[in-house]
Coordinates of C-alpha atoms and ligand atoms in Angstrom, one line a residue:
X1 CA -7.0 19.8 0.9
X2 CA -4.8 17.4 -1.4
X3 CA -3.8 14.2 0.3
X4 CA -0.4 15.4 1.2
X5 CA -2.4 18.1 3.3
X6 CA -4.0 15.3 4.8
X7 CA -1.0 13.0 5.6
X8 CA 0.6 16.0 7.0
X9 CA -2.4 16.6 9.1
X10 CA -2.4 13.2 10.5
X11 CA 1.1 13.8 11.4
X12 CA 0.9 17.2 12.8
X13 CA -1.8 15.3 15.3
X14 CA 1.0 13.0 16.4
X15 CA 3.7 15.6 16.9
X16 CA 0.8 16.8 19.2
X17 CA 0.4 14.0 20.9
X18 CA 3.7 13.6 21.6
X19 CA 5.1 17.5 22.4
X20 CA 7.1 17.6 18.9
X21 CA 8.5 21.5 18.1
X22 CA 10.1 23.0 15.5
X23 CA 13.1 21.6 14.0
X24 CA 11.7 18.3 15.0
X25 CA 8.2 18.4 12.7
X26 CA 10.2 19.9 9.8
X27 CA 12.3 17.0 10.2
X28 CA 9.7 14.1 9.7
X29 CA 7.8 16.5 7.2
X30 CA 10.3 16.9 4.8
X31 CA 11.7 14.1 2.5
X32 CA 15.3 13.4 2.3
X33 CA 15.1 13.5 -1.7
X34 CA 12.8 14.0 -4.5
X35 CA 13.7 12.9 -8.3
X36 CA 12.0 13.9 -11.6
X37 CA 12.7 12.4 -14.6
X38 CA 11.8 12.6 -18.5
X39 CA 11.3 9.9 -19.7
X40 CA 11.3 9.0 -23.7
X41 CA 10.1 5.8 -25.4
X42 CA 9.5 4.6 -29.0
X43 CA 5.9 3.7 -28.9
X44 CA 5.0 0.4 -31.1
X45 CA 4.1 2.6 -34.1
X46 CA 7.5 4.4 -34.2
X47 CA 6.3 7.2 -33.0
X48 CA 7.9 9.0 -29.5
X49 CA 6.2 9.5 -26.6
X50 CA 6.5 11.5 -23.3
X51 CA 6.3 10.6 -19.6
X52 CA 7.3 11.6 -16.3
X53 CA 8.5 9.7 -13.5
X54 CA 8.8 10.4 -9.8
X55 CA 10.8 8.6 -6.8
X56 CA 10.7 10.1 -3.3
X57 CA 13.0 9.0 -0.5
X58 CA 11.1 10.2 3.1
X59 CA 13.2 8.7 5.6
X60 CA 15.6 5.8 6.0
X61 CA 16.3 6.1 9.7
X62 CA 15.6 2.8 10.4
X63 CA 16.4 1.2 7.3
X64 CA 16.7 1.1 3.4
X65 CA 14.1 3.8 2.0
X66 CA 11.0 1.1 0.9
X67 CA 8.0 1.6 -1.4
X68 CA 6.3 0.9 -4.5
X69 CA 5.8 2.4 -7.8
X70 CA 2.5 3.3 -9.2
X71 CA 1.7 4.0 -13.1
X72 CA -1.5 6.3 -13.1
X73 CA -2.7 9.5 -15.1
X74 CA -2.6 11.5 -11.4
X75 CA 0.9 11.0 -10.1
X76 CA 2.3 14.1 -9.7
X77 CA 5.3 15.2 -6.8
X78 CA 2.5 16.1 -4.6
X79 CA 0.6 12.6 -4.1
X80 CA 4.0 10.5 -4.3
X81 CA 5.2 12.6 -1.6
X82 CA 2.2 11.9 0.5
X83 CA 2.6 8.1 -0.2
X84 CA 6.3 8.2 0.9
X85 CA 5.7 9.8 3.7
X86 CA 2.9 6.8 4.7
X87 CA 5.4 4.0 3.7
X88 CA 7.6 5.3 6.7
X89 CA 4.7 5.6 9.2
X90 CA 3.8 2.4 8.1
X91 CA 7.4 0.3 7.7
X92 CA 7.7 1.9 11.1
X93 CA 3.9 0.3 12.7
X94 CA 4.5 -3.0 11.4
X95 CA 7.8 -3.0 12.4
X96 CA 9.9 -4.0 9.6
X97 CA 13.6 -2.7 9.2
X98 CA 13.0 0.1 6.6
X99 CA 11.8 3.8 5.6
X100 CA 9.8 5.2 3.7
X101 CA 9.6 6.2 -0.1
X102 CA 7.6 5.8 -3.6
X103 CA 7.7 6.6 -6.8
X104 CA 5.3 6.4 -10.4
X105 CA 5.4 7.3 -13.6
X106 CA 2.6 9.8 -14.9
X107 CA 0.7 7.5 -17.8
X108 CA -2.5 6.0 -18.7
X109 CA -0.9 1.8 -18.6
X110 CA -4.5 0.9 -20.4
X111 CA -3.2 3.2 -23.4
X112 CA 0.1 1.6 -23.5
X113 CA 0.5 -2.3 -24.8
X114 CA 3.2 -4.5 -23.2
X115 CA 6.4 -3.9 -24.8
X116 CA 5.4 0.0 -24.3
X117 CA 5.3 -0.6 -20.3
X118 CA 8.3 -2.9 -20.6
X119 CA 10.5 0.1 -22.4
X120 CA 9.0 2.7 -19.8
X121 CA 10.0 0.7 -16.8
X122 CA 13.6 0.1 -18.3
X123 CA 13.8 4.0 -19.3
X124 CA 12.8 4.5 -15.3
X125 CA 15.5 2.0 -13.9
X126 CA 18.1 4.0 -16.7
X127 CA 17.1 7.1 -15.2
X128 CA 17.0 6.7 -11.5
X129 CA 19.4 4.0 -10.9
X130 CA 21.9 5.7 -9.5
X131 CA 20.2 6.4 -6.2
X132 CA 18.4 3.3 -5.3
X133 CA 19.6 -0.4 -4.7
X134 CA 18.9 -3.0 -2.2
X135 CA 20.3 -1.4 0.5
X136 CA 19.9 2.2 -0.5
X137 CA 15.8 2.6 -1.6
X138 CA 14.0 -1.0 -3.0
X139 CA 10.5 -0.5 -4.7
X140 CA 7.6 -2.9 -5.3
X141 CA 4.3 -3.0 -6.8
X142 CA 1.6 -0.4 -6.4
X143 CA -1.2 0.3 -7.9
X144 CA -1.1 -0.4 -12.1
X145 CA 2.3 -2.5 -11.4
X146 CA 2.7 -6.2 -10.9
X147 CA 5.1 -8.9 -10.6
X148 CA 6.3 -8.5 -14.5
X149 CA 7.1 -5.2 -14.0
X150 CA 9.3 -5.7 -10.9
X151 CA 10.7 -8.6 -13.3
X152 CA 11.9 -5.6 -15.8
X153 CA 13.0 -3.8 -13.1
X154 CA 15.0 -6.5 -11.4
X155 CA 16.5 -7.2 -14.9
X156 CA 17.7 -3.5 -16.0
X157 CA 19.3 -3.0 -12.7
X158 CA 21.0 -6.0 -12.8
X159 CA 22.0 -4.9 -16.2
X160 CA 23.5 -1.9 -15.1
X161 CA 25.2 -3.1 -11.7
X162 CA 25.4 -6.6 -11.5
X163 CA 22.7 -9.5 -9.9
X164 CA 20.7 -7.8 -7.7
X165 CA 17.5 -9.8 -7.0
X166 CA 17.3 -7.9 -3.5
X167 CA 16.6 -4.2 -5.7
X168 CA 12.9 -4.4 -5.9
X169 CA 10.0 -6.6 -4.1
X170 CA 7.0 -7.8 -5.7
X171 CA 8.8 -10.0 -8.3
X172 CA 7.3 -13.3 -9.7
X173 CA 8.0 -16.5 -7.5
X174 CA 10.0 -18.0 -10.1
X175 CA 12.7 -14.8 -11.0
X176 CA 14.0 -14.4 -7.2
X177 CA 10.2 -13.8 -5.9
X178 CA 8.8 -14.8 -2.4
X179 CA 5.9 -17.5 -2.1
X180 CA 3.0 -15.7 -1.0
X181 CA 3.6 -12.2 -1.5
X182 CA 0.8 -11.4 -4.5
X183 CA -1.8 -12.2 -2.1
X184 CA 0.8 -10.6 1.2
X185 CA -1.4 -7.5 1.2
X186 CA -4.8 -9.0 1.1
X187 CA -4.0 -11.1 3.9
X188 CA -2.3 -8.4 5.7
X189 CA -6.2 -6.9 5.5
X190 CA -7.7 -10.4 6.2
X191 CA -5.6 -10.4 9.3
X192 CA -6.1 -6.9 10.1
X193 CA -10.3 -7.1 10.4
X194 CA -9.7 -10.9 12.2
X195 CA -7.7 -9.3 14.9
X196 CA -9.8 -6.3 15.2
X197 CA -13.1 -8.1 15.7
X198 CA -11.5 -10.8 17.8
X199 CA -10.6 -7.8 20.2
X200 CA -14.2 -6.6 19.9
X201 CA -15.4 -10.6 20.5
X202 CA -17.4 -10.6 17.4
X203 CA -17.1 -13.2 14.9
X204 CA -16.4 -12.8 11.4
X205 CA -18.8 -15.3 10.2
X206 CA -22.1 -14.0 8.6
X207 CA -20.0 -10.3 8.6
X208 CA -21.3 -8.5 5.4
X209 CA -18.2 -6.9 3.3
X210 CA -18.4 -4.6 0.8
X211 CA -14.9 -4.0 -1.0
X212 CA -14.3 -0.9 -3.5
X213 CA -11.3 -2.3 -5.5
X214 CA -10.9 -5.5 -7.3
X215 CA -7.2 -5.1 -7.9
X216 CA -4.6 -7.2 -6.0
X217 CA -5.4 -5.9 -2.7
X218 CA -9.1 -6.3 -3.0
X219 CA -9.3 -9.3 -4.7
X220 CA -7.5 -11.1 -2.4
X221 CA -8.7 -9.5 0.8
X222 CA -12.1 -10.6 -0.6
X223 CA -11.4 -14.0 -0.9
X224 CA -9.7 -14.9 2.1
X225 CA -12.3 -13.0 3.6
X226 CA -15.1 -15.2 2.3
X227 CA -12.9 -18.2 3.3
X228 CA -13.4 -17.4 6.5
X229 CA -17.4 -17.3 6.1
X230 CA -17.7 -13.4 5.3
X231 CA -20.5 -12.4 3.2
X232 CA -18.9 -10.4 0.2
X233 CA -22.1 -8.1 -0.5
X234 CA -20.3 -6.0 -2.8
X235 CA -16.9 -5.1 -5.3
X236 CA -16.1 -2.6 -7.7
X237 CA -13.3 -1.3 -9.6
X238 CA -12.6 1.3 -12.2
X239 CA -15.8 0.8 -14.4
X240 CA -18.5 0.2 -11.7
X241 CA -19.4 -2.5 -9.8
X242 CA -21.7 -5.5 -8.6
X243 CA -23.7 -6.7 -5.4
X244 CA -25.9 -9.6 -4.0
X245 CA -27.2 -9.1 -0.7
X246 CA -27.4 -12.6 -0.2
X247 CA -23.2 -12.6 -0.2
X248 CA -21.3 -12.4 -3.7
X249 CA -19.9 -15.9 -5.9
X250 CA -16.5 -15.2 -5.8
X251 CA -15.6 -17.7 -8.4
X252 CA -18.2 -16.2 -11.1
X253 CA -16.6 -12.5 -10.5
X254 CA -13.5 -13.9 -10.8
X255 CA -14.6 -15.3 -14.1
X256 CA -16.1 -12.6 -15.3
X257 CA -13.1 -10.2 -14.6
X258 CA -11.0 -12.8 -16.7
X259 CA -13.6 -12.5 -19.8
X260 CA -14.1 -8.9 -19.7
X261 CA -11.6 -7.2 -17.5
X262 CA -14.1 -5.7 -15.2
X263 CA -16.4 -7.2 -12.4
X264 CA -19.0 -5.1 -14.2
X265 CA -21.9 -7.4 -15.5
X266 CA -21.1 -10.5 -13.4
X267 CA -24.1 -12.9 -14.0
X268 CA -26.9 -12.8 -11.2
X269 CA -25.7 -10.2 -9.8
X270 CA -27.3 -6.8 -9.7
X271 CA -25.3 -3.0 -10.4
X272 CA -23.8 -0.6 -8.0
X273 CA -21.5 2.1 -8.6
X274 CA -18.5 3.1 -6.6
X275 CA -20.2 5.9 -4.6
X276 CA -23.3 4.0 -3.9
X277 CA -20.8 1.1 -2.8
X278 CA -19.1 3.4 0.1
X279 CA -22.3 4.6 1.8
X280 CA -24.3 1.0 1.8
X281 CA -25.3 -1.2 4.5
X282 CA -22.3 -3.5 5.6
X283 CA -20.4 -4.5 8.6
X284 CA -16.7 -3.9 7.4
X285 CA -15.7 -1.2 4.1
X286 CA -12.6 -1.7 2.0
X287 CA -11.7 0.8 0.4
X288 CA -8.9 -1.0 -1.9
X289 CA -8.1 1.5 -4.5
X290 CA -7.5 4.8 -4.6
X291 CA -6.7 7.7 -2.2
X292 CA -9.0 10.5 -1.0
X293 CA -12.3 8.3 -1.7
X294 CA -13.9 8.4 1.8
X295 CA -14.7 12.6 1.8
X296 CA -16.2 14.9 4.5
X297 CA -19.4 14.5 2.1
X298 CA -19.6 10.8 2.3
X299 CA -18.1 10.2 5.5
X300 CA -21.7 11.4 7.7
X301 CA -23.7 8.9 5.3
X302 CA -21.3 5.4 5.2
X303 CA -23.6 2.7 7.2
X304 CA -20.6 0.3 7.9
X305 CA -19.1 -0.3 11.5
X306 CA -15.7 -0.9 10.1
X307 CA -13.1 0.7 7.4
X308 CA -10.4 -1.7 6.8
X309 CA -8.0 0.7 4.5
X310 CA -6.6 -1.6 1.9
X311 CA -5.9 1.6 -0.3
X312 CA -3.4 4.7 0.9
X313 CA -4.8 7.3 1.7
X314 CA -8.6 6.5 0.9
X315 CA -10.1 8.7 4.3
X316 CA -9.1 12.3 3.9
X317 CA -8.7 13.9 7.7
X318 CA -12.0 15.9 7.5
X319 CA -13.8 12.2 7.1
X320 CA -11.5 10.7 9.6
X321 CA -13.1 13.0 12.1
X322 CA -16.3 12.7 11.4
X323 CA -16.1 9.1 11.3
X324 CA -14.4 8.9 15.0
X325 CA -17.3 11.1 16.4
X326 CA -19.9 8.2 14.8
X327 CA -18.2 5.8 16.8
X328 CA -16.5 3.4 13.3
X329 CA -13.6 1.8 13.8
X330 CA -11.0 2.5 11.3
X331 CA -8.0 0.1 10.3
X332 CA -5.7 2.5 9.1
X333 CA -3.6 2.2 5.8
X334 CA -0.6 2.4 7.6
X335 CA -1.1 -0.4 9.2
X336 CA -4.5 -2.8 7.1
X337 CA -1.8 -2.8 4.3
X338 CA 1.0 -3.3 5.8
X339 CA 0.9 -7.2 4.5
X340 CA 2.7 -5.7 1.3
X341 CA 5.7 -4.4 2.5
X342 CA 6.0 -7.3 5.4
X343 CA 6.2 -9.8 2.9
X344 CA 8.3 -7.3 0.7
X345 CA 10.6 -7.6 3.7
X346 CA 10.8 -11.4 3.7
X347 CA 11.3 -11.9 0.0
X348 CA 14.1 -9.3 0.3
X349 CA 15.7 -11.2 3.0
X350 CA 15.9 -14.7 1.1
X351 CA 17.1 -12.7 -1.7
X352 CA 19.5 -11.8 0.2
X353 CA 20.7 -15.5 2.6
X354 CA 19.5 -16.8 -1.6
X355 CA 17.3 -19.1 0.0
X356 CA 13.7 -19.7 0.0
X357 CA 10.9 -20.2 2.3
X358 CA 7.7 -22.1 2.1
X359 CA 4.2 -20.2 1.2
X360 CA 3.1 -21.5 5.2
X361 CA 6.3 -20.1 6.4
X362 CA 5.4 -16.6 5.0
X363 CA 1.8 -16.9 6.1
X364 CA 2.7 -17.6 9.7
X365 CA 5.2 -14.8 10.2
X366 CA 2.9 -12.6 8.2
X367 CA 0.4 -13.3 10.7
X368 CA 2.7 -12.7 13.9
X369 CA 3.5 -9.9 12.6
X370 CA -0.1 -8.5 11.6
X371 CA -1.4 -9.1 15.2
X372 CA 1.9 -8.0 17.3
X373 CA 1.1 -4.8 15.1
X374 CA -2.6 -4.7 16.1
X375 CA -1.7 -5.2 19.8
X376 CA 0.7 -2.4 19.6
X377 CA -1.4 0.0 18.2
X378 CA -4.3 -1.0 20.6
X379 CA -1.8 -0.4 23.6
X380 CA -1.0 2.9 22.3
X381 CA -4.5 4.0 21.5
X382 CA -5.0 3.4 25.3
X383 CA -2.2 5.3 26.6
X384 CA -3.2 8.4 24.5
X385 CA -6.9 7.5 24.5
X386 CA -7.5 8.0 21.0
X387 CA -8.6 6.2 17.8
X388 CA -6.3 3.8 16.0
X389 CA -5.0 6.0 13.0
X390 CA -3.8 8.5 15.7
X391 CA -1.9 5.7 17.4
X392 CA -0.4 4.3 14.3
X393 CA 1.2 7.8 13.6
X394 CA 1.9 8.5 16.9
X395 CA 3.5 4.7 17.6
X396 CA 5.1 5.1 14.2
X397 CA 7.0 8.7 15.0
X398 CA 7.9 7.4 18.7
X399 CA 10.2 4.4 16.9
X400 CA 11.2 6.9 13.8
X401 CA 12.5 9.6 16.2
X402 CA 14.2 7.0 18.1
X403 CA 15.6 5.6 15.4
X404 CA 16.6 9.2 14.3
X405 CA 18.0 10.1 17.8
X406 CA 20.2 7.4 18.0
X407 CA 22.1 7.7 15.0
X408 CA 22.9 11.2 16.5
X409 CA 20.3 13.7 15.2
X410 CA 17.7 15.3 16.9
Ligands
LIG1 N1 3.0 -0.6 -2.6 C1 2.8 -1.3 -1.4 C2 2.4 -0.4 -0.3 O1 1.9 0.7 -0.5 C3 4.0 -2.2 -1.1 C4 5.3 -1.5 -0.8 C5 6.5 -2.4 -0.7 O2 6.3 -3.6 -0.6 O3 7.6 -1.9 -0.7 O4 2.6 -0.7 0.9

């Protein structure tokens, strides 16, 4: 199964759930629009070179279309339809007054220097700039973009149509970006386990966290984890990664990432790869990087109590099920990193009033708005008497089709 297959499994639960036919699934299955570009650049040796881009626009019943662009060797239509579909299950959970969509661009970024990603991104905005804006479809980061790509973005835009800081999310603090949105989807996660275990009345001190992904997501979640007394037993990324039982130094990983570019070799620590990672002893698993990593083979064999999904799409449906029949409470994507595109909201808005907000500010409605999505989905997990990934789709469809209804479809 690919992970659209999976998404649309997920879904195809809810319509269940909730006695959805026909015309109806088809509906909330189908995007609204799907664009493939060519793209051409000049590489730094003269030399051309070939890409393609993708943006997909699920659903903007209740709102813009909303969602981030990733730059990785396996986007293809397939996998950014999946993740646009998510972003409107998940604008929809958390509440937050958009749809859905993504996009990415087909590349290997660690092949291409600077200026090359710079003349890609503008080549993108060129090329698909007639059917976004900030109140038609507004990316943001994802995985292999960052804040000085949505700088390039903002800047080609506003090129083409004018100042328009409210286009794209995710841009640096000082070019129209919000305080506290780099770190908005790691604390999304951070609020995401607190709430969970407070409804469980456990305590996250003395927790042991082991977190595949040192990206944005990751990093941060691991940190603001640890400042709350986690033990971080174990992160990873790309090129392998590092444990201590006795509860990772933050600081030193940190450091070593900086020197090297990979947590890989952090001094005293000891090796782990990424599969070993996913099936070791821990209280709470974040999976913070890529989709489809949590499989019907590893699924029987992970020794965690919690999944906190700080990746889209990381537990493919077979594993979902098998992990609800071992009893493991999973945070689903759609809702553990819904910190992103919540404080993607807020920076939008001051974009838009042109006014700015404090880092605390941000925090403090990013935590309301964390729990109020927890509570919800707990509520509905009760009244269907089911797991909390099948409430977040089913919660998530209820307020998508009444959106839908009420503008007179359906
Ligand atoms: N790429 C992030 C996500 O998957 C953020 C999206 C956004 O802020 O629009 O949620």
């Amino acid at each position: 199964m690919s992970m659209l297959d999976d998404t649309q499994a997920y879904l195809s639960d809810a319509f269940d759930a909730l006695g959805f036919t026909g015309l109806q699934k088809r509906l909330f299955q189908t995007p609204s629009r799907e664009v493939k570009v060519e793209l051409v650049i000049e590489r730094d040796n003269g030399e051309l070179a070939h890409f393609i881009g993708f943006r997909v626009q699920h659903d903007n019943s209740r709102g813009p279309y909303k969602g981030g662009l990733r730059y990785h060797p396996h986007v293809d239509l397939g996998e950014v339809n999946s993740l646009a579909s998510l972003m409107t299950w998940k604008t929809a959970v958390i509440d937050v007054p958009f749809g859905g969509a993504k996009g990415g661009i087909q590349c290997d970024p660690a092949t291409l220097s600077l200026r090359e990603q710079e003349r890609l991104t503008r080549r993108f905005v060129d090329a698909i700039h007639e059917v976004i804006g900030p109140y038609t479809d507004i990316p943001a980061p994802d995985v292999n973009t960052n804040g000085q790509h949505m700088a390039w973005f903002f800047d080609q835009y506003s090129r083409l149509n004018g100042h328009s800081p409210g286009v794209v999310t995710g841009k640096p603090v000082d070019l129209f970006g919000s305080a506290g949105r780099e770190a908005a989807t790691g604390r999304g996660v951070m609020f995401a386990v607190l709430e969970a275990l407070r409804h469980d009345g456990e305590d996250i001190r003395g927790k042991k966290v082991a977190v595949q992904g040192y990206g944005n997501v990751g990093s941060w979640a691991a940190r603001l984890l640890a400042a709350q007394g986690a033990q971080i037993v174990a992160v990873s990324d790309v090129r392998g990664g590092v444990q201590s039982p006795e509860g990772l130094d933050l600081a030193a990983v940190d450091a070593q990432v900086k020197a090297t570019g990979s947590v890989v070799g952090t001094p005293g620590t000891d090796a782990i790869t990424n599969e070993a990672l996913l099936v070791m002893a821990c209280d709470i698993l974040i999976p913070a990087a890529l989709g489809e990593v949590i499989t019907a083979d590893n699924a029987p064999h992970l020794r965690c109590r919690y999944i906190a999904e700080g990746a889209n799409g990381p537990t493919t449906y077979a594993a979902n099920q098998i992990l609800n029949a071992r009893g493991v409470t999973t945070l689903p994507d759609i809702f553990a990193n819904a910190g992103g595109v919540t404080v993607s909201w807020f920076e939008w808005v001051q974009n838009i009033q042109q006014f700015q907000w404090t880092e605390a500010e941000v925090n403090s409605r990013l935590e309301d708005k964390m729990r109020a999505g927890f509570q919800a989905l707990v509520a509905t997990a009760g009244r269907h008497r089911c797991g909390l990934r099948e409430a977040a789709f089913i919660l998530a469809l209820e307020r998508v089709a009444a959106a839908t209804r009420k503008r007179g479809f359906l």
